XYZ file of C-alpha atoms in Angstrom:
363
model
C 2.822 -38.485 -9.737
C -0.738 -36.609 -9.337
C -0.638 -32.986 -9.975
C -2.284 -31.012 -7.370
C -5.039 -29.130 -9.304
C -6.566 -27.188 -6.319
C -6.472 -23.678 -7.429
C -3.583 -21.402 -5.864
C -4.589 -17.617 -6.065
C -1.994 -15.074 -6.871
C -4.844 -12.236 -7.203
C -5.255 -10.352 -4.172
C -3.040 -8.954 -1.804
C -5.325 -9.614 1.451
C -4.147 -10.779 4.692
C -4.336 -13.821 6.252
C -7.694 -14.896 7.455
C -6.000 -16.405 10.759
C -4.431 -13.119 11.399
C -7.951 -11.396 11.645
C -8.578 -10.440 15.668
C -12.013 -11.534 15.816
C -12.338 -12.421 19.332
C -9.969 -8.765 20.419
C -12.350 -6.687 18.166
C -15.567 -8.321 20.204
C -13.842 -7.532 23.379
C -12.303 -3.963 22.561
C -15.695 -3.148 20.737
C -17.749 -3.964 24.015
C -15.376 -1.852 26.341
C -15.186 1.126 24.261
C -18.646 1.227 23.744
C -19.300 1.062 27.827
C -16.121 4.251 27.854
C -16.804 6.076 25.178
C -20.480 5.234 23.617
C -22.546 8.860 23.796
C -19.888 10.101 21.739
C -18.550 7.233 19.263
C -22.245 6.938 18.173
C -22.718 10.313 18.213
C -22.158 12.594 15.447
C -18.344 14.224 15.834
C -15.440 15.804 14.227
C -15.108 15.040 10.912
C -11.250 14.912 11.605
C -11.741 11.630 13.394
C -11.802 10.382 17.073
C -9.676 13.305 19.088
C -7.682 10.142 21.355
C -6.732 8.110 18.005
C -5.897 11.454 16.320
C -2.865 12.244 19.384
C -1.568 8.861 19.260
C -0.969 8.726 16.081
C 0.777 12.111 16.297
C 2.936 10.650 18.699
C 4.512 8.765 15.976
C 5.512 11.469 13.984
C 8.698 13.712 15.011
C 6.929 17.474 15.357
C 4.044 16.235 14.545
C 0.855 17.496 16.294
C -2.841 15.806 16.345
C -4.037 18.894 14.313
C -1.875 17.805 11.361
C -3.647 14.279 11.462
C -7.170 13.586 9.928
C -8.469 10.283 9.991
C -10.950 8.499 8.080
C -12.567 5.909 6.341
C -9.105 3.779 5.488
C -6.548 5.559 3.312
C -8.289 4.758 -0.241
C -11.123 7.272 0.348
C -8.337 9.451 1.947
C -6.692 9.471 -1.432
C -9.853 10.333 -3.074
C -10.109 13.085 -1.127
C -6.909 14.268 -1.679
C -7.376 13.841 -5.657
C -10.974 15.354 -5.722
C -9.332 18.844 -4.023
C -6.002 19.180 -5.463
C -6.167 17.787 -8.921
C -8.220 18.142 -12.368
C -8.987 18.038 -15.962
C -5.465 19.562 -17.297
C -3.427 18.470 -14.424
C -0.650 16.011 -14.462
C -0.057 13.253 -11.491
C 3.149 11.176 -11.505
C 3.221 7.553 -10.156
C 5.823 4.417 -10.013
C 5.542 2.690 -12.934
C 4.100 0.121 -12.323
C 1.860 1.224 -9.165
C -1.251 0.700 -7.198
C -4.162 0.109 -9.661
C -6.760 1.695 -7.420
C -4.628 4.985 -7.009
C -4.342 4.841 -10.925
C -8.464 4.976 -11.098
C -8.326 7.519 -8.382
C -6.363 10.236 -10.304
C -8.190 9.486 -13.755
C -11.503 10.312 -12.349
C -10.531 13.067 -11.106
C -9.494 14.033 -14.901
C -5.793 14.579 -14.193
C -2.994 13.002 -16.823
C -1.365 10.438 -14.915
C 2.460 9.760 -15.933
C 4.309 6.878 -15.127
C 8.245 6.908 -13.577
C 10.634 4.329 -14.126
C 10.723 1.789 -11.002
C 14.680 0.498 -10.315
C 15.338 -2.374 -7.355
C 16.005 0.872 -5.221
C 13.295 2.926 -6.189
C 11.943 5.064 -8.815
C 14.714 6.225 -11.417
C 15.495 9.933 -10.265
C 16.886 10.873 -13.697
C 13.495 10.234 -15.886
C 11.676 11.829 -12.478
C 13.746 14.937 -13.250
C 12.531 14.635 -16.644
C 9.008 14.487 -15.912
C 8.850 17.083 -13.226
C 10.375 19.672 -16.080
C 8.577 18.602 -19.209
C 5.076 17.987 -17.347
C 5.362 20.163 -14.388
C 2.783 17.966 -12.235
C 0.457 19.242 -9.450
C 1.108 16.104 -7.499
C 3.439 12.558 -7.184
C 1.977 9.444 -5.338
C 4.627 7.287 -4.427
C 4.483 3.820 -1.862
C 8.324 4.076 -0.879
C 8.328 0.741 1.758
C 7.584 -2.748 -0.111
C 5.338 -1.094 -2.819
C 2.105 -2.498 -4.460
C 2.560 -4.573 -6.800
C 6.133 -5.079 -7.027
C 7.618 -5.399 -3.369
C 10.045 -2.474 -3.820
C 11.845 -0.196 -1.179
C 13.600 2.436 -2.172
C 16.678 3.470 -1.145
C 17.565 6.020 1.311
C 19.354 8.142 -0.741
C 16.550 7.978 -3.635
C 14.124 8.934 -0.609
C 15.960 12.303 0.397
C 16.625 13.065 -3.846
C 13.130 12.558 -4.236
C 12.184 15.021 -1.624
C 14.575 17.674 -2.934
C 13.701 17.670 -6.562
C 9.917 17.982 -5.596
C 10.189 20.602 -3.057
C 11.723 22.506 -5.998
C 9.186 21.978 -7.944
C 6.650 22.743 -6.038
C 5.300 19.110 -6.223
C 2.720 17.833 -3.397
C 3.848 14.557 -2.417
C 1.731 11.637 -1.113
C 3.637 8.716 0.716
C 1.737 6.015 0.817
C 2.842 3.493 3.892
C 0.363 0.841 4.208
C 2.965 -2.038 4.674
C 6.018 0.150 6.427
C 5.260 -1.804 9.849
C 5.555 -5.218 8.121
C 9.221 -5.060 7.501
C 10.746 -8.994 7.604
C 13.955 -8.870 6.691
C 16.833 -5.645 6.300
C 16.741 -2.377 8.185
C 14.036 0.554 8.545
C 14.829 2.924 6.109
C 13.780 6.457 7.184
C 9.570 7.932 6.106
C 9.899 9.997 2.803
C 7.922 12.769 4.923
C 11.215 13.034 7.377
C 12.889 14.742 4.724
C 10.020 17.373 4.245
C 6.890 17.854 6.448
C 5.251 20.648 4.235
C 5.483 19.183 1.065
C 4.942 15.646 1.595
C 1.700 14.485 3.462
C 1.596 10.385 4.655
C -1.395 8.622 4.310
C -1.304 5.055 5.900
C -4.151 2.431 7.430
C -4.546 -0.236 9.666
C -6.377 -2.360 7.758
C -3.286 -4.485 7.332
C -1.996 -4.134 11.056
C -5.731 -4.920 12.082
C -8.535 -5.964 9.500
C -9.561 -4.357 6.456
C -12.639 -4.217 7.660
C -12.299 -2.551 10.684
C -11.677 0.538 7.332
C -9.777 3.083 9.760
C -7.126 5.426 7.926
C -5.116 8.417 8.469
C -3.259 11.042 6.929
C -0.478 13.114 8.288
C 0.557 16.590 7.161
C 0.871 20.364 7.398
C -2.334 21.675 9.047
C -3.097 23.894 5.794
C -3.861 20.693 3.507
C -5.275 18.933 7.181
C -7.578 21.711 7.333
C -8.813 21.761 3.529
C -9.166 18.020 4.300
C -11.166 18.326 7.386
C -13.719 20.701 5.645
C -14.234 18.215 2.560
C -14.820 15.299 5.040
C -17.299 17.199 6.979
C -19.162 18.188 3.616
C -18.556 14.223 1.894
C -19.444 12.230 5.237
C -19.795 14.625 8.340
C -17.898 11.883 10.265
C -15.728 8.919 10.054
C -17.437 5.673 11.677
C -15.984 6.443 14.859
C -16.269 3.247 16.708
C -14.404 1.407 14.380
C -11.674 4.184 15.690
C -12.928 4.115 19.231
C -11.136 0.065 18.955
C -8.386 1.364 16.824
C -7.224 3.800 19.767
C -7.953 1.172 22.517
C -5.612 -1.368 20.797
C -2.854 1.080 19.918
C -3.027 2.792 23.738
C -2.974 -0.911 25.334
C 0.165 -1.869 23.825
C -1.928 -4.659 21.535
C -1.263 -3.131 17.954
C 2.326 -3.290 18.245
C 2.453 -6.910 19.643
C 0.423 -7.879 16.870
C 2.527 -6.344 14.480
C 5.312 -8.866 16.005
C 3.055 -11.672 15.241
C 2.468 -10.438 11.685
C 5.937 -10.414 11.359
C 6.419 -13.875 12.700
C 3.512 -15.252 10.123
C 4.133 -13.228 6.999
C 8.149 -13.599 6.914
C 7.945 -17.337 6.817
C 5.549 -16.970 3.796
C 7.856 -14.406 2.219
C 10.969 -16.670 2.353
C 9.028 -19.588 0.728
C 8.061 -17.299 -1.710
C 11.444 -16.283 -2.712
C 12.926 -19.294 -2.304
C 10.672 -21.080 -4.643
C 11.308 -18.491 -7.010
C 14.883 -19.625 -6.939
C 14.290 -23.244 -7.045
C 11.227 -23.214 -9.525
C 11.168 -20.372 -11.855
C 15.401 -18.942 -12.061
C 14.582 -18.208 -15.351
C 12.407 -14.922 -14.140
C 13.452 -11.667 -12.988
C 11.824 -11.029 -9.492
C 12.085 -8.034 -6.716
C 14.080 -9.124 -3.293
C 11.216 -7.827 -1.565
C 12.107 -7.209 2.547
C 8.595 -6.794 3.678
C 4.787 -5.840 2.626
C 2.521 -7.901 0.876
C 4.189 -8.579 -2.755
C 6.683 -9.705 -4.421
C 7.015 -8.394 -8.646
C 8.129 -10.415 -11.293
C 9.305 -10.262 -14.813
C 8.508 -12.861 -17.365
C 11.830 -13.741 -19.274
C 11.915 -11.883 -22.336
C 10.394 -13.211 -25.461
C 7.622 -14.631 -23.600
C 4.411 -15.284 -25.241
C 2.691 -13.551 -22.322
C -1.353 -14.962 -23.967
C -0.161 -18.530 -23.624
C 1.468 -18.068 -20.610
C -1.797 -16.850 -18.910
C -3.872 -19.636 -20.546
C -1.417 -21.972 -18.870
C -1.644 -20.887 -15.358
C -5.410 -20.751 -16.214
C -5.210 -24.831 -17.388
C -2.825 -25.187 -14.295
C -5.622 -23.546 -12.198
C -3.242 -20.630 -11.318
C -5.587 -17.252 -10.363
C -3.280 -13.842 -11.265
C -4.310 -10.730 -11.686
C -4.388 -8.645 -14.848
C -1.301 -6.726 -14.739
C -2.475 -3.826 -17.146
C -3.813 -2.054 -14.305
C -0.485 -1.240 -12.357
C 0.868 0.607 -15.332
C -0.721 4.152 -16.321
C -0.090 3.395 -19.908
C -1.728 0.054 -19.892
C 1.249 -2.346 -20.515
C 3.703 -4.120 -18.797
C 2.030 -7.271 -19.919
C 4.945 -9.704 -18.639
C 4.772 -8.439 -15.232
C 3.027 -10.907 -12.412
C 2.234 -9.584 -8.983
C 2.374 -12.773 -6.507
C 0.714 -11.543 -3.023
C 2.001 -14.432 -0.077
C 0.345 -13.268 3.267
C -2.614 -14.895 2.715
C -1.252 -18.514 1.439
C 0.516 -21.038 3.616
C 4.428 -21.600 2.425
C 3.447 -25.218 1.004
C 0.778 -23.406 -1.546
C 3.027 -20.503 -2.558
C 5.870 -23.086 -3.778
C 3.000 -25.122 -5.427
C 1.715 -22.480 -6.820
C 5.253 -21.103 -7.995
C 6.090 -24.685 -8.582
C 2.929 -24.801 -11.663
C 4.241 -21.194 -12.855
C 7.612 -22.671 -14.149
C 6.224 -25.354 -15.244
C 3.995 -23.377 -17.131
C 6.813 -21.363 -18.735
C 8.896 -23.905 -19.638
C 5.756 -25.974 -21.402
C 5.751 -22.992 -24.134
């Protein structure tokens, strides 16, 4: 039988190009700019479009639109966060492995980033204990629902110890929730920033729940670290691109974000299931994450791999993965695999899972 050769990318977790609301964004854009146009073309707060700021305050228990900031999609958010809270001497603790961009973030800002043990439920709170005493860090980034790149939750419980042992430590938390609407499978488990609203600021983004493009973020938190925020916005990019927020506000307040989020649901949960079914019929030999929701789904090469001819195979087998060095502050974890699924139909992800046992097995 002919092998299918045409190439099957693992590399980037993007969504689906049919989930992007073209012909919404034209028509929101248009209306907005008729309601609101002196002012979203205008120069404005540098805390981000007033409306969009109290809805999204309205999701929060207690919280308040001056304890939200929102900008140019989380990322920069982050950057912000790192340039004003962290430098050369201080120590940042991440999952291990974690988000390669947040990685880059926190060593150009000259901090000493430290990596915690990731478990199926969440990051190991005993060797977190043991980093927050032997390295005392300034701050811990953490992405507790369906994390980048391995597809982890964690667990209630590990949420609320997590909160505890950094509160006594003094630890600013960031909770990083890109992918908490996308939840496919299991039950909502409750935002780390529930269990402390001082110490723990949220940053999230829509460019999942919308289009990465449309690059609107927010973060929520007390209004000391909102206000520091606010003032290093207004001196970085005196405002956000407020029209892309003018549609972001119109789509929330007309009921259409949330509906979409049902249809994201209804695309991307089909595409997880054939992703972890494959897995099971193709590839048992792996150890892989039970991922619920998100974007990813982590795996483990069996042990004793030889993880260089593995990667020329996929290559041969026109399999695209990413470098997994990058998730892991120490550079290794060289027999992990991040496979994103939004963005591939269920008949590529079990080809594409199909040619990575192969590949395995033909070592």
């Amino acid at each position: 039988m002919k092998t299918d050769k045409q190439e099957v990318s693992f590399n980037r977790g993007v969504p689906a190009t049919q989930s992007l609301p073209k012909g919404k964004v034209s028509e929101v854009a248009a209306s907005v700019l008729d309601r609101y146009g002196d002012s979203l073309l205008q120069y404005g707060s540098s805390r981000g479009f007033a409306p969009l700021r109290k809805k999204l305050a309205d999701w929060y228990e207690g919280a308040t639109s001056d304890g939200v900031l929102v900008g140019n999609g989380s990322l920069q958010i982050l950057d912000m966060i790192a340039n004003l809270y962290l430098g050369p001497g201080d120590t940042v603790v991440v999952e291990k492995p974690t988000y390669d961009r947040a990685i880059t973030i926190f060593n150009r800002a000259g901090a000493e980033v430290r990596g915690v043990n990731l478990e199926q439920d969440g990051p190991d709170i005993e060797d977190l204990e043991d980093l927050l005493e032997t390295h005392d860090p300034t701050l811990l980034y953490t992405i507790p629902d369906f994390q980048n790149p391995t597809g982890i939750s964690a667990s209630t419980k590990k949420r609320e110890e997590l909160a505890e042992l950094t509160a006594e430590h003094g630890t600013l938390v960031v909770e990083d929730s890109p992918y908490r609407k996308l939840r496919y499978r299991g039950e909502e488990k409750p935002a780390l920033r529930s269990f402390d609203t001082e110490g723990v600021v949220q940053i999230s983004s829509f460019s999942k729940l919308v289009g990465p493009g449309i690059r609107v973020g927010w973060v929520v938190g007390n209004s000391e670290i909102i206000d520091e925020l606010a003032v290093y916005a207004e001196d970085t990019y005196i405002t956000p691109g407020l029209l892309s927020q003018g549609v972001v506000n119109h789509l929330v307040g007309e009921g259409w974000l949330e509906e979409n989020v049902e249809r994201l649901i209804g695309l991307y949960g089909p595409r997880l299931e054939a992703t972890l079914g494959s897995l099971e019929e193709y590839f048992p030999e792996a150890d892989w994450v039970r991922a619920q929701g998100g974007f990813f789904v982590g795996l483990w090469l069996p042990e004793n791999t030889e993880v260089n001819e593995f990667y020329n195979g996929a290559e041969k087998e026109n399999l695209i993965l990413s470098s997994p060095e990058g998730f892991f502050p120490d550079r290794g974890g060289e027999d992990f695999v991040r496979l994103p699924f939004p963005a591939l139909p269920p008949g590529r992800i079990e080809e594409g899972i199909k040619r990575l046992g192969r590949v395995w097995r033909s070592l």
